[in-house]
């Protein structure tokens, strides 16, 4: 609501716009876009995803982490 007052457009869900129903855990490049620089999952208010796709995105990221396709933490944190 505050974003509308400031003149900013509300972000649209990337998956709804492109018509994606299933989020594949093997699409590492896509999943990495929704991670912070520290490796944490970005919140909905930052990425603009809808609730349904945010849940599916979180499950896909967690599966990819479990299979070592994505890191749990960022590289600079692990080396310290």
PDB file of N, CA and C in Angstrom:
ATOM      1  N   UNK A   1       0.823  -1.184   0.000  1.00  0.00           N
ATOM      2  CA  UNK A   1       0.000   0.000   0.000  1.00  0.00           C
ATOM      3  C   UNK A   1       0.872   1.255   0.000  1.00  0.00           C
ATOM      4  N   UNK A   2       1.953   1.241   0.753  1.00  0.00           N
ATOM      5  CA  UNK A   2       2.844   2.392   0.758  1.00  0.00           C
ATOM      6  C   UNK A   2       3.532   2.561  -0.585  1.00  0.00           C
ATOM      7  N   UNK A   3       3.817   1.459  -1.258  1.00  0.00           N
ATOM      8  CA  UNK A   3       4.485   1.536  -2.556  1.00  0.00           C
ATOM      9  C   UNK A   3       3.596   2.253  -3.569  1.00  0.00           C
ATOM     10  N   UNK A   4       2.299   2.047  -3.477  1.00  0.00           N
ATOM     11  CA  UNK A   4       1.380   2.697  -4.409  1.00  0.00           C
ATOM     12  C   UNK A   4       1.342   4.208  -4.160  1.00  0.00           C
ATOM     13  N   UNK A   5       1.482   4.610  -2.915  1.00  0.00           N
ATOM     14  CA  UNK A   5       1.465   6.037  -2.594  1.00  0.00           C
ATOM     15  C   UNK A   5       2.720   6.747  -3.087  1.00  0.00           C
ATOM     16  N   UNK A   6       3.824   6.052  -3.108  1.00  0.00           N
ATOM     17  CA  UNK A   6       5.082   6.659  -3.532  1.00  0.00           C
ATOM     18  C   UNK A   6       5.227   6.677  -5.046  1.00  0.00           C
ATOM     19  N   UNK A   7       4.288   6.093  -5.752  1.00  0.00           N
ATOM     20  CA  UNK A   7       4.358   6.087  -7.198  1.00  0.00           C
ATOM     21  C   UNK A   7       5.082   4.890  -7.771  1.00  0.00           C
ATOM     22  N   UNK A   8       5.422   3.907  -6.935  1.00  0.00           N
ATOM     23  CA  UNK A   8       6.099   2.714  -7.420  1.00  0.00           C
ATOM     24  C   UNK A   8       5.065   1.664  -7.807  1.00  0.00           C
ATOM     25  N   UNK A   9       5.355   0.961  -8.891  1.00  0.00           N
ATOM     26  CA  UNK A   9       4.456  -0.104  -9.306  1.00  0.00           C
ATOM     27  C   UNK A   9       4.730  -1.352  -8.480  1.00  0.00           C
ATOM     28  N   UNK A  10       3.683  -2.089  -8.204  1.00  0.00           N
ATOM     29  CA  UNK A  10       3.825  -3.342  -7.475  1.00  0.00           C
ATOM     30  C   UNK A  10       4.474  -4.372  -8.391  1.00  0.00           C
ATOM     31  N   UNK A  11       5.427  -5.127  -7.856  1.00  0.00           N
ATOM     32  CA  UNK A  11       6.127  -6.131  -8.651  1.00  0.00           C
ATOM     33  C   UNK A  11       5.177  -7.280  -8.967  1.00  0.00           C
ATOM     34  N   UNK A  12       5.269  -7.768 -10.182  1.00  0.00           N
ATOM     35  CA  UNK A  12       4.449  -8.901 -10.604  1.00  0.00           C
ATOM     36  C   UNK A  12       5.228 -10.186 -10.366  1.00  0.00           C
ATOM     37  N   UNK A  13       4.515 -11.245 -10.121  1.00  0.00           N
ATOM     38  CA  UNK A  13       5.137 -12.547  -9.909  1.00  0.00           C
ATOM     39  C   UNK A  13       5.766 -13.018 -11.219  1.00  0.00           C
ATOM     40  N   UNK A  14       7.056 -13.305 -11.187  1.00  0.00           N
ATOM     41  CA  UNK A  14       7.788 -13.750 -12.375  1.00  0.00           C
ATOM     42  C   UNK A  14       7.188 -15.036 -12.939  1.00  0.00           C
ATOM     43  N   UNK A  15       6.767 -15.933 -12.068  1.00  0.00           N
ATOM     44  CA  UNK A  15       6.256 -17.230 -12.499  1.00  0.00           C
ATOM     45  C   UNK A  15       4.838 -17.126 -13.050  1.00  0.00           C
ATOM     46  N   UNK A  16       4.008 -16.260 -12.482  1.00  0.00           N
ATOM     47  CA  UNK A  16       2.652 -16.065 -13.008  1.00  0.00           C
ATOM     48  C   UNK A  16       2.693 -15.395 -14.377  1.00  0.00           C
ATOM     49  N   UNK A  17       3.566 -14.418 -14.543  1.00  0.00           N
ATOM     50  CA  UNK A  17       3.674 -13.695 -15.809  1.00  0.00           C
ATOM     51  C   UNK A  17       4.147 -14.624 -16.919  1.00  0.00           C
ATOM     52  N   UNK A  18       5.129 -15.472 -16.621  1.00  0.00           N
ATOM     53  CA  UNK A  18       5.660 -16.369 -17.653  1.00  0.00           C
ATOM     54  C   UNK A  18       4.870 -17.669 -17.767  1.00  0.00           C
ATOM     55  N   UNK A  19       3.851 -17.853 -16.948  1.00  0.00           N
ATOM     56  CA  UNK A  19       2.982 -19.020 -17.057  1.00  0.00           C
ATOM     57  C   UNK A  19       3.592 -20.309 -16.531  1.00  0.00           C
ATOM     58  N   UNK A  20       4.545 -20.202 -15.629  1.00  0.00           N
ATOM     59  CA  UNK A  20       5.197 -21.385 -15.059  1.00  0.00           C
ATOM     60  C   UNK A  20       4.358 -21.890 -13.896  1.00  0.00           C
ATOM     61  N   UNK A  21       4.061 -23.196 -13.902  1.00  0.00           N
ATOM     62  CA  UNK A  21       3.303 -23.771 -12.798  1.00  0.00           C
ATOM     63  C   UNK A  21       4.221 -24.538 -11.848  1.00  0.00           C
ATOM     64  N   UNK A  22       5.141 -25.321 -12.399  1.00  0.00           N
ATOM     65  CA  UNK A  22       6.082 -26.088 -11.589  1.00  0.00           C
ATOM     66  C   UNK A  22       7.458 -25.419 -11.617  1.00  0.00           C
ATOM     67  N   UNK A  23       8.086 -25.314 -10.476  1.00  0.00           N
ATOM     68  CA  UNK A  23       9.427 -24.746 -10.378  1.00  0.00           C
ATOM     69  C   UNK A  23      10.395 -25.909 -10.202  1.00  0.00           C
ATOM     70  N   UNK A  24      11.308 -26.057 -11.150  1.00  0.00           N
ATOM     71  CA  UNK A  24      12.226 -27.188 -11.162  1.00  0.00           C
ATOM     72  C   UNK A  24      13.438 -26.902 -10.281  1.00  0.00           C
ATOM     73  N   UNK A  25      13.769 -27.836  -9.404  1.00  0.00           N
ATOM     74  CA  UNK A  25      14.913 -27.652  -8.510  1.00  0.00           C
ATOM     75  C   UNK A  25      16.237 -27.718  -9.255  1.00  0.00           C
ATOM     76  N   UNK A  26      16.232 -28.230 -10.495  1.00  0.00           N
ATOM     77  CA  UNK A  26      17.465 -28.337 -11.278  1.00  0.00           C
ATOM     78  C   UNK A  26      17.787 -27.055 -12.038  1.00  0.00           C
ATOM     79  N   UNK A  27      16.876 -26.099 -12.059  1.00  0.00           N
ATOM     80  CA  UNK A  27      17.106 -24.815 -12.736  1.00  0.00           C
ATOM     81  C   UNK A  27      17.858 -23.889 -11.779  1.00  0.00           C
ATOM     82  N   UNK A  28      19.134 -24.144 -11.611  1.00  0.00           N
ATOM     83  CA  UNK A  28      19.944 -23.457 -10.603  1.00  0.00           C
ATOM     84  C   UNK A  28      20.069 -21.965 -10.908  1.00  0.00           C
ATOM     85  N   UNK A  29      20.204 -21.610 -12.183  1.00  0.00           N
ATOM     86  CA  UNK A  29      20.335 -20.192 -12.541  1.00  0.00           C
ATOM     87  C   UNK A  29      19.090 -19.404 -12.142  1.00  0.00           C
ATOM     88  N   UNK A  30      17.926 -19.990 -12.356  1.00  0.00           N
ATOM     89  CA  UNK A  30      16.673 -19.331 -11.984  1.00  0.00           C
ATOM     90  C   UNK A  30      16.555 -19.216 -10.467  1.00  0.00           C
ATOM     91  N   UNK A  31      16.859 -20.287  -9.765  1.00  0.00           N
ATOM     92  CA  UNK A  31      16.737 -20.284  -8.304  1.00  0.00           C
ATOM     93  C   UNK A  31      17.722 -19.316  -7.655  1.00  0.00           C
ATOM     94  N   UNK A  32      18.903 -19.186  -8.230  1.00  0.00           N
ATOM     95  CA  UNK A  32      19.922 -18.303  -7.653  1.00  0.00           C
ATOM     96  C   UNK A  32      19.496 -16.841  -7.697  1.00  0.00           C
ATOM     97  N   UNK A  33      18.608 -16.491  -8.615  1.00  0.00           N
ATOM     98  CA  UNK A  33      18.110 -15.108  -8.675  1.00  0.00           C
ATOM     99  C   UNK A  33      17.307 -14.734  -7.440  1.00  0.00           C
ATOM    100  N   UNK A  34      16.757 -15.731  -6.748  1.00  0.00           N
ATOM    101  CA  UNK A  34      15.908 -15.481  -5.589  1.00  0.00           C
ATOM    102  C   UNK A  34      16.648 -15.699  -4.270  1.00  0.00           C
ATOM    103  N   UNK A  35      17.978 -15.749  -4.324  1.00  0.00           N
ATOM    104  CA  UNK A  35      18.805 -15.868  -3.126  1.00  0.00           C
ATOM    105  C   UNK A  35      19.548 -14.562  -2.889  1.00  0.00           C
ATOM    106  N   UNK A  36      19.794 -14.249  -1.625  1.00  0.00           N
ATOM    107  CA  UNK A  36      20.578 -13.056  -1.296  1.00  0.00           C
ATOM    108  C   UNK A  36      22.057 -13.353  -1.519  1.00  0.00           C
ATOM    109  N   UNK A  37      22.890 -12.346  -1.329  1.00  0.00           N
ATOM    110  CA  UNK A  37      24.329 -12.554  -1.489  1.00  0.00           C
ATOM    111  C   UNK A  37      24.888 -13.473  -0.401  1.00  0.00           C
ATOM    112  N   UNK A  38      24.154 -13.637   0.675  1.00  0.00           N
ATOM    113  CA  UNK A  38      24.568 -14.541   1.744  1.00  0.00           C
ATOM    114  C   UNK A  38      23.977 -15.940   1.581  1.00  0.00           C
ATOM    115  N   UNK A  39      23.154 -16.145   0.567  1.00  0.00           N
ATOM    116  CA  UNK A  39      22.580 -17.459   0.304  1.00  0.00           C
ATOM    117  C   UNK A  39      21.214 -17.681   0.918  1.00  0.00           C
ATOM    118  N   UNK A  40      20.613 -16.641   1.471  1.00  0.00           N
ATOM    119  CA  UNK A  40      19.291 -16.766   2.086  1.00  0.00           C
ATOM    120  C   UNK A  40      18.203 -16.522   1.046  1.00  0.00           C
ATOM    121  N   UNK A  41      17.042 -17.133   1.250  1.00  0.00           N
ATOM    122  CA  UNK A  41      15.916 -16.963   0.335  1.00  0.00           C
ATOM    123  C   UNK A  41      15.341 -15.563   0.529  1.00  0.00           C
ATOM    124  N   UNK A  42      15.177 -14.843  -0.576  1.00  0.00           N
ATOM    125  CA  UNK A  42      14.642 -13.479  -0.525  1.00  0.00           C
ATOM    126  C   UNK A  42      13.152 -13.506  -0.161  1.00  0.00           C
ATOM    127  N   UNK A  43      12.668 -12.528   0.589  1.00  0.00           N
ATOM    128  CA  UNK A  43      11.247 -12.481   0.937  1.00  0.00           C
ATOM    129  C   UNK A  43      10.382 -12.057  -0.249  1.00  0.00           C
ATOM    130  N   UNK A  44       9.103 -12.334  -0.144  1.00  0.00           N
ATOM    131  CA  UNK A  44       8.137 -12.011  -1.198  1.00  0.00           C
ATOM    132  C   UNK A  44       8.094 -10.529  -1.512  1.00  0.00           C
ATOM    133  N   UNK A  45       8.173  -9.709  -0.502  1.00  0.00           N
ATOM    134  CA  UNK A  45       8.055  -8.265  -0.730  1.00  0.00           C
ATOM    135  C   UNK A  45       9.219  -7.723  -1.547  1.00  0.00           C
ATOM    136  N   UNK A  46      10.334  -8.433  -1.551  1.00  0.00           N
ATOM    137  CA  UNK A  46      11.495  -7.999  -2.312  1.00  0.00           C
ATOM    138  C   UNK A  46      11.487  -8.546  -3.738  1.00  0.00           C
ATOM    139  N   UNK A  47      11.058  -9.798  -3.907  1.00  0.00           N
ATOM    140  CA  UNK A  47      11.081 -10.426  -5.228  1.00  0.00           C
ATOM    141  C   UNK A  47       9.793 -10.212  -6.001  1.00  0.00           C
ATOM    142  N   UNK A  48       8.683 -10.011  -5.306  1.00  0.00           N
ATOM    143  CA  UNK A  48       7.408  -9.797  -5.984  1.00  0.00           C
ATOM    144  C   UNK A  48       6.664 -11.071  -6.327  1.00  0.00           C
ATOM    145  N   UNK A  49       7.130 -12.227  -5.863  1.00  0.00           N
ATOM    146  CA  UNK A  49       6.439 -13.474  -6.171  1.00  0.00           C
ATOM    147  C   UNK A  49       5.159 -13.587  -5.355  1.00  0.00           C
ATOM    148  N   UNK A  50       4.187 -14.314  -5.906  1.00  0.00           N
ATOM    149  CA  UNK A  50       2.936 -14.531  -5.183  1.00  0.00           C
ATOM    150  C   UNK A  50       3.171 -15.598  -4.110  1.00  0.00           C
ATOM    151  N   UNK A  51       2.210 -15.782  -3.216  1.00  0.00           N
ATOM    152  CA  UNK A  51       2.378 -16.701  -2.090  1.00  0.00           C
ATOM    153  C   UNK A  51       2.551 -18.142  -2.562  1.00  0.00           C
ATOM    154  N   UNK A  52       1.775 -18.543  -3.556  1.00  0.00           N
ATOM    155  CA  UNK A  52       1.851 -19.917  -4.061  1.00  0.00           C
ATOM    156  C   UNK A  52       3.232 -20.219  -4.628  1.00  0.00           C
ATOM    157  N   UNK A  53       3.734 -19.314  -5.457  1.00  0.00           N
ATOM    158  CA  UNK A  53       5.030 -19.557  -6.069  1.00  0.00           C
ATOM    159  C   UNK A  53       6.187 -19.346  -5.085  1.00  0.00           C
ATOM    160  N   UNK A  54       6.008 -18.519  -4.082  1.00  0.00           N
ATOM    161  CA  UNK A  54       7.047 -18.355  -3.059  1.00  0.00           C
ATOM    162  C   UNK A  54       7.224 -19.657  -2.282  1.00  0.00           C
ATOM    163  N   UNK A  55       6.122 -20.326  -1.957  1.00  0.00           N
ATOM    164  CA  UNK A  55       6.209 -21.611  -1.264  1.00  0.00           C
ATOM    165  C   UNK A  55       6.905 -22.650  -2.131  1.00  0.00           C
ATOM    166  N   UNK A  56       6.509 -22.720  -3.406  1.00  0.00           N
ATOM    167  CA  UNK A  56       7.122 -23.689  -4.322  1.00  0.00           C
ATOM    168  C   UNK A  56       8.592 -23.363  -4.570  1.00  0.00           C
ATOM    169  N   UNK A  57       8.911 -22.084  -4.614  1.00  0.00           N
ATOM    170  CA  UNK A  57      10.294 -21.652  -4.796  1.00  0.00           C
ATOM    171  C   UNK A  57      11.149 -22.074  -3.600  1.00  0.00           C
ATOM    172  N   UNK A  58      10.623 -21.900  -2.393  1.00  0.00           N
ATOM    173  CA  UNK A  58      11.359 -22.284  -1.188  1.00  0.00           C
ATOM    174  C   UNK A  58      11.616 -23.786  -1.163  1.00  0.00           C
ATOM    175  N   UNK A  59      10.628 -24.581  -1.554  1.00  0.00           N
ATOM    176  CA  UNK A  59      10.800 -26.038  -1.590  1.00  0.00           C
ATOM    177  C   UNK A  59      11.858 -26.418  -2.620  1.00  0.00           C
ATOM    178  N   UNK A  60      11.818 -25.784  -3.796  1.00  0.00           N
ATOM    179  CA  UNK A  60      12.788 -26.087  -4.856  1.00  0.00           C
ATOM    180  C   UNK A  60      14.204 -25.700  -4.430  1.00  0.00           C
ATOM    181  N   UNK A  61      14.354 -24.560  -3.769  1.00  0.00           N
ATOM    182  CA  UNK A  61      15.676 -24.132  -3.300  1.00  0.00           C
ATOM    183  C   UNK A  61      16.202 -25.093  -2.242  1.00  0.00           C
ATOM    184  N   UNK A  62      15.339 -25.520  -1.336  1.00  0.00           N
ATOM    185  CA  UNK A  62      15.765 -26.450  -0.289  1.00  0.00           C
ATOM    186  C   UNK A  62      16.143 -27.804  -0.871  1.00  0.00           C
ATOM    187  N   UNK A  63      15.422 -28.256  -1.897  1.00  0.00           N
ATOM    188  CA  UNK A  63      15.789 -29.510  -2.570  1.00  0.00           C
ATOM    189  C   UNK A  63      17.138 -29.375  -3.265  1.00  0.00           C
ATOM    190  N   UNK A  64      17.342 -28.251  -3.935  1.00  0.00           N
ATOM    191  CA  UNK A  64      18.608 -28.028  -4.641  1.00  0.00           C
ATOM    192  C   UNK A  64      19.771 -27.943  -3.652  1.00  0.00           C
ATOM    193  N   UNK A  65      19.552 -27.357  -2.495  1.00  0.00           N
ATOM    194  CA  UNK A  65      20.597 -27.299  -1.472  1.00  0.00           C
ATOM    195  C   UNK A  65      20.918 -28.699  -0.956  1.00  0.00           C
ATOM    196  N   UNK A  66      19.884 -29.493  -0.731  1.00  0.00           N
ATOM    197  CA  UNK A  66      20.067 -30.845  -0.211  1.00  0.00           C
ATOM    198  C   UNK A  66      20.870 -31.708  -1.182  1.00  0.00           C
ATOM    199  N   UNK A  67      20.685 -31.489  -2.473  1.00  0.00           N
ATOM    200  CA  UNK A  67      21.406 -32.243  -3.498  1.00  0.00           C
ATOM    201  C   UNK A  67      22.720 -31.572  -3.899  1.00  0.00           C
ATOM    202  N   UNK A  68      23.121 -30.542  -3.174  1.00  0.00           N
ATOM    203  CA  UNK A  68      24.377 -29.811  -3.393  1.00  0.00           C
ATOM    204  C   UNK A  68      24.418 -29.103  -4.739  1.00  0.00           C
ATOM    205  N   UNK A  69      23.258 -28.705  -5.259  1.00  0.00           N
ATOM    206  CA  UNK A  69      23.214 -27.897  -6.474  1.00  0.00           C
ATOM    207  C   UNK A  69      23.354 -26.415  -6.141  1.00  0.00           C
ATOM    208  N   UNK A  70      22.909 -26.034  -4.948  1.00  0.00           N
ATOM    209  CA  UNK A  70      23.033 -24.662  -4.447  1.00  0.00           C
ATOM    210  C   UNK A  70      23.723 -24.700  -3.086  1.00  0.00           C
ATOM    211  N   UNK A  71      24.500 -23.672  -2.764  1.00  0.00           N
ATOM    212  CA  UNK A  71      25.156 -23.653  -1.449  1.00  0.00           C
ATOM    213  C   UNK A  71      24.182 -23.217  -0.345  1.00  0.00           C
ATOM    214  N   UNK A  72      24.447 -23.681   0.858  1.00  0.00           N
ATOM    215  CA  UNK A  72      23.660 -23.240   2.010  1.00  0.00           C
ATOM    216  C   UNK A  72      24.070 -21.832   2.432  1.00  0.00           C
ATOM    217  N   UNK A  73      25.354 -21.524   2.301  1.00  0.00           N
ATOM    218  CA  UNK A  73      25.863 -20.205   2.663  1.00  0.00           C
ATOM    219  C   UNK A  73      26.687 -19.660   1.508  1.00  0.00           C
ATOM    220  N   UNK A  74      27.024 -18.388   1.606  1.00  0.00           N
ATOM    221  CA  UNK A  74      27.814 -17.751   0.557  1.00  0.00           C
ATOM    222  C   UNK A  74      29.275 -18.190   0.657  1.00  0.00           C
ATOM    223  N   UNK A  75      29.985 -18.068  -0.440  1.00  0.00           N
ATOM    224  CA  UNK A  75      31.388 -18.508  -0.508  1.00  0.00           C
ATOM    225  C   UNK A  75      32.275 -17.734   0.468  1.00  0.00           C
ATOM    226  N   UNK A  76      32.085 -16.411   0.563  1.00  0.00           N
ATOM    227  CA  UNK A  76      32.952 -15.619   1.437  1.00  0.00           C
ATOM    228  C   UNK A  76      32.700 -15.907   2.915  1.00  0.00           C
ATOM    229  N   UNK A  77      31.535 -16.407   3.260  1.00  0.00           N
ATOM    230  CA  UNK A  77      31.247 -16.745   4.655  1.00  0.00           C
ATOM    231  C   UNK A  77      31.905 -18.081   5.007  1.00  0.00           C
ATOM    232  N   UNK A  78      31.895 -19.031   4.065  1.00  0.00           N
ATOM    233  CA  UNK A  78      32.492 -20.343   4.319  1.00  0.00           C
ATOM    234  C   UNK A  78      34.002 -20.267   4.449  1.00  0.00           C
ATOM    235  N   UNK A  79      34.637 -19.360   3.728  1.00  0.00           N
ATOM    236  CA  UNK A  79      36.096 -19.286   3.752  1.00  0.00           C
ATOM    237  C   UNK A  79      36.636 -18.555   4.981  1.00  0.00           C
ATOM    238  N   UNK A  80      35.798 -17.827   5.693  1.00  0.00           N
ATOM    239  CA  UNK A  80      36.256 -17.046   6.850  1.00  0.00           C
ATOM    240  C   UNK A  80      36.465 -17.892   8.080  1.00  0.00           C
TER     241      UNK A  80
END
